[in-house]
């Protein structure tokens, strides 16, 4: 099974500052169809998960452009350019290339 | 975006079964299937399996294979997940989510299943 490893697991950030979360997979996430199915999810307190980014770098509808995704192969990054109060929650990377595996989650909080 | 509405909370005794439903507002042509994910309170996300909304094929991870069955009723755009031989470790929030190919873009509100004697 593919293992997804996130870092850091806890991320205290000052409002307006940038934040970055890393995600590493134990195998390449390049699918035989040429796509890389690496997604980023946000789970705000008390809410269902919400997808922010799909296929490494594509923002879902309604997602602010301060969120961006990058990476390839086995190394991926989610960046938030200027953290706002509404960004508090847990962020998960999830691979969809070899069925589904989630990272452990990164808890973002405001300092 | 597709809306997914799940059935209400359940309380079950160890050894019993539970069946959770997930009704989709629609199943557009870009829908590949429905995934089920669970989350023990305060913990991370765990994939429980996937069912194709096109042909009913299913995939289950080894951890729950043999105890879980996923089905769909395309006439009512409803998906179901049944989990059998429940144990206390199965106490969790269960989510359904729509797969558009390699990822889920819409999630249900979650169904809390509590297993307790």
Coordinates of C-alpha atoms in Angstrom, one line a residue:
Chain A
X1 CA 0.0 0.0 0.0
X2 CA 1.1 3.5 -0.7
X3 CA 2.1 5.5 2.4
X4 CA 1.6 9.3 2.4
X5 CA 3.8 11.2 4.9
X6 CA 3.0 14.8 5.7
X7 CA 5.1 17.4 7.5
X8 CA 4.8 19.3 9.7
X9 CA 1.9 17.7 11.6
X10 CA 1.3 21.0 13.5
X11 CA 1.7 24.4 11.9
X12 CA 1.2 27.6 14.0
X13 CA 1.1 30.6 11.6
X14 CA 0.7 34.3 12.1
X15 CA -2.2 35.9 10.3
X16 CA -1.1 37.3 6.9
X17 CA 2.0 35.1 6.8
X18 CA 2.7 32.3 4.4
X19 CA 2.4 28.6 5.2
X20 CA 3.7 25.5 3.5
X21 CA 2.8 21.8 4.0
X22 CA 4.9 18.9 2.5
X23 CA 3.6 15.5 1.4
X24 CA 5.7 12.6 0.3
X25 CA 4.4 9.3 -1.1
X26 CA 6.2 6.0 -0.8
X27 CA 5.7 5.4 -4.6
X28 CA 5.4 7.6 -7.7
X29 CA 1.9 8.9 -8.1
X30 CA 2.1 9.1 -11.9
X31 CA -0.8 7.1 -13.2
X32 CA -0.6 5.0 -16.4
X33 CA -2.9 7.6 -18.0
X34 CA -0.2 10.3 -17.5
X35 CA -2.0 12.1 -14.7
X36 CA -0.8 12.5 -11.2
X37 CA -3.7 12.2 -8.8
X38 CA -2.5 14.1 -5.8
X39 CA -5.2 16.0 -4.0
X40 CA -5.3 18.4 -1.0
X41 CA -8.2 18.5 1.3
X42 CA -9.2 21.0 4.0
X43 CA -11.2 20.0 7.1
X44 CA -12.4 22.9 9.2
X45 CA -13.4 22.2 12.8
X46 CA -16.7 20.4 12.9
X47 CA -17.0 20.2 9.1
X48 CA -16.7 17.6 6.4
X49 CA -13.5 17.5 4.3
X50 CA -13.4 19.8 1.3
X51 CA -11.2 19.4 -1.7
X52 CA -9.0 22.4 -2.4
X53 CA -6.6 21.1 -5.0
X54 CA -6.7 18.2 -7.5
X55 CA -4.1 16.7 -9.8
X56 CA -1.3 18.4 -7.9
X57 CA -2.0 22.0 -8.8
X58 CA -5.6 22.6 -10.0
X59 CA -7.8 24.6 -7.6
X60 CA -11.4 23.6 -7.1
X61 CA -14.1 26.0 -7.8
X62 CA -14.4 28.7 -5.1
X63 CA -11.0 28.1 -3.6
X64 CA -9.1 31.3 -3.0
X65 CA -6.0 31.8 -5.2
X66 CA -3.9 32.2 -2.1
X67 CA -3.9 28.3 -2.1
X68 CA -1.5 26.7 -4.5
X69 CA -0.2 23.2 -5.1
X70 CA 3.0 22.0 -6.7
X71 CA 5.2 18.9 -7.0
X72 CA 5.7 15.8 -9.0
X73 CA 6.4 12.1 -8.7
X74 CA 6.6 11.5 -4.9
X75 CA 7.1 15.1 -3.5
X76 CA 4.3 17.6 -3.2
X77 CA 3.6 20.9 -1.5
X78 CA 0.6 23.0 -0.5
X79 CA 1.2 26.7 0.0
X80 CA -1.0 29.3 1.5
X81 CA 0.4 32.7 0.5
X82 CA -1.3 34.8 3.3
X83 CA -3.1 32.8 6.0
X84 CA -6.5 34.1 7.1
X85 CA -8.5 33.1 10.2
X86 CA -10.9 30.9 8.1
X87 CA -7.9 28.7 7.1
X88 CA -7.7 27.1 10.5
X89 CA -8.3 23.4 10.3
X90 CA -6.6 20.2 9.3
X91 CA -5.1 19.7 5.8
X92 CA -4.7 16.3 4.2
X93 CA -2.9 15.2 1.1
X94 CA -4.6 12.3 -0.6
X95 CA -3.4 10.1 -3.4
X96 CA -5.9 8.8 -6.0
X97 CA -3.5 7.0 -8.3
X98 CA -3.5 3.7 -6.5
X99 CA -7.0 3.8 -5.0
X100 CA -6.9 6.0 -2.0
X101 CA -4.5 6.8 0.8
X102 CA -4.5 9.9 3.1
X103 CA -1.7 11.6 4.8
X104 CA -1.8 11.9 8.6
X105 CA -3.1 15.5 8.5
X106 CA -1.5 18.9 9.3
X107 CA -3.2 21.0 11.9
X108 CA -3.0 24.7 11.0
X109 CA -3.6 27.1 13.9
X110 CA -3.2 30.9 14.3
X111 CA -0.4 32.0 16.6
Chain B
X1 CA -21.6 20.8 -7.5
X2 CA -23.3 17.6 -6.5
X3 CA -24.9 17.5 -3.0
X4 CA -24.6 14.3 -0.9
X5 CA -27.0 13.8 2.0
X6 CA -26.4 10.9 4.3
X7 CA -28.6 9.0 6.7
X8 CA -28.7 9.8 10.4
X9 CA -26.6 8.7 13.4
X10 CA -26.7 5.0 14.4
X11 CA -26.0 3.2 17.7
X12 CA -25.2 -0.5 17.4
X13 CA -24.1 -3.3 19.7
X14 CA -20.9 -5.2 19.0
X15 CA -21.4 -7.9 16.4
X16 CA -24.3 -6.1 14.7
X17 CA -24.4 -4.6 11.3
X18 CA -25.1 -1.0 10.1
X19 CA -26.1 0.3 6.7
X20 CA -25.5 3.9 5.9
X21 CA -27.1 5.7 2.9
X22 CA -25.9 8.5 0.8
X23 CA -28.3 10.3 -1.6
X24 CA -26.8 12.3 -4.4
X25 CA -28.7 15.3 -5.9
X26 CA -27.6 14.0 -9.3
X27 CA -24.9 11.8 -10.9
X28 CA -23.5 13.7 -13.8
X29 CA -21.6 11.9 -16.5
X30 CA -18.3 12.9 -15.0
X31 CA -19.1 10.8 -11.9
X32 CA -16.9 7.7 -11.7
X33 CA -18.1 6.4 -8.4
X34 CA -18.7 6.9 -4.7
X35 CA -15.9 6.5 -2.1
X36 CA -16.6 5.9 1.6
X37 CA -14.2 7.3 4.1
X38 CA -14.3 7.1 7.9
X39 CA -12.9 9.2 10.7
X40 CA -12.5 8.2 14.3
X41 CA -13.3 11.3 16.3
X42 CA -10.1 13.4 16.7
X43 CA -8.2 11.3 14.2
X44 CA -7.4 11.2 10.5
X45 CA -9.2 9.9 7.4
X46 CA -9.4 6.2 6.4
X47 CA -10.6 5.0 3.0
X48 CA -13.2 2.3 3.3
X49 CA -13.7 1.5 -0.3
X50 CA -15.2 2.6 -3.6
X51 CA -18.1 1.6 -5.9
X52 CA -18.5 2.5 -9.5
X53 CA -21.7 4.3 -10.3
X54 CA -21.3 3.1 -13.9
X55 CA -21.2 -0.7 -13.4
X56 CA -21.3 -1.4 -9.7
X57 CA -17.8 -2.7 -9.5
X58 CA -16.3 -2.4 -6.0
X59 CA -12.9 -2.1 -4.4
X60 CA -12.3 -2.6 -0.7
X61 CA -9.0 -2.3 1.2
X62 CA -7.8 -5.4 2.9
X63 CA -8.5 -4.0 6.4
X64 CA -12.3 -4.2 5.9
X65 CA -12.7 -6.7 3.1
X66 CA -15.1 -9.4 4.1
X67 CA -17.0 -7.1 6.5
X68 CA -18.1 -4.3 4.1
X69 CA -20.5 -4.2 1.1
X70 CA -21.1 -1.2 -1.0
X71 CA -24.1 -0.9 -3.3
X72 CA -25.9 1.7 -5.4
X73 CA -29.4 2.3 -6.6
X74 CA -29.0 4.4 -9.7
X75 CA -32.8 4.9 -10.0
X76 CA -32.7 6.9 -6.7
X77 CA -29.1 8.1 -7.0
X78 CA -28.4 6.6 -3.6
X79 CA -25.3 4.7 -2.5
X80 CA -25.2 2.4 0.5
X81 CA -22.4 1.1 2.7
X82 CA -23.0 -1.9 5.0
X83 CA -20.5 -2.8 7.7
X84 CA -20.9 -6.1 9.5
X85 CA -19.6 -7.7 12.7
X86 CA -19.2 -4.3 14.3
X87 CA -16.6 -3.7 17.0
X88 CA -15.9 -0.8 19.2
X89 CA -13.0 0.3 16.9
X90 CA -15.6 0.9 14.1
X91 CA -17.1 3.9 16.1
X92 CA -16.5 6.7 13.7
X93 CA -17.9 9.3 11.4
X94 CA -18.6 7.7 8.0
X95 CA -18.5 10.0 4.9
X96 CA -19.5 9.3 1.3
X97 CA -17.8 11.3 -1.4
X98 CA -18.2 11.6 -5.2
X99 CA -15.3 10.4 -7.3
X100 CA -14.7 12.3 -10.6
X101 CA -11.6 10.2 -11.4
X102 CA -8.7 10.1 -9.0
X103 CA -10.3 12.2 -6.4
X104 CA -13.5 13.2 -4.6
X105 CA -15.0 16.7 -5.2
X106 CA -18.1 16.5 -3.1
X107 CA -18.6 15.1 0.4
X108 CA -21.6 14.2 2.5
X109 CA -22.2 15.6 5.9
X110 CA -21.1 12.4 7.7
X111 CA -22.9 9.7 9.6
X112 CA -21.8 9.0 13.2
X113 CA -21.9 5.2 13.9
X114 CA -21.4 4.4 17.6
X115 CA -20.7 0.8 18.6
X116 CA -21.3 0.2 22.2
X117 CA -22.7 -2.6 24.5

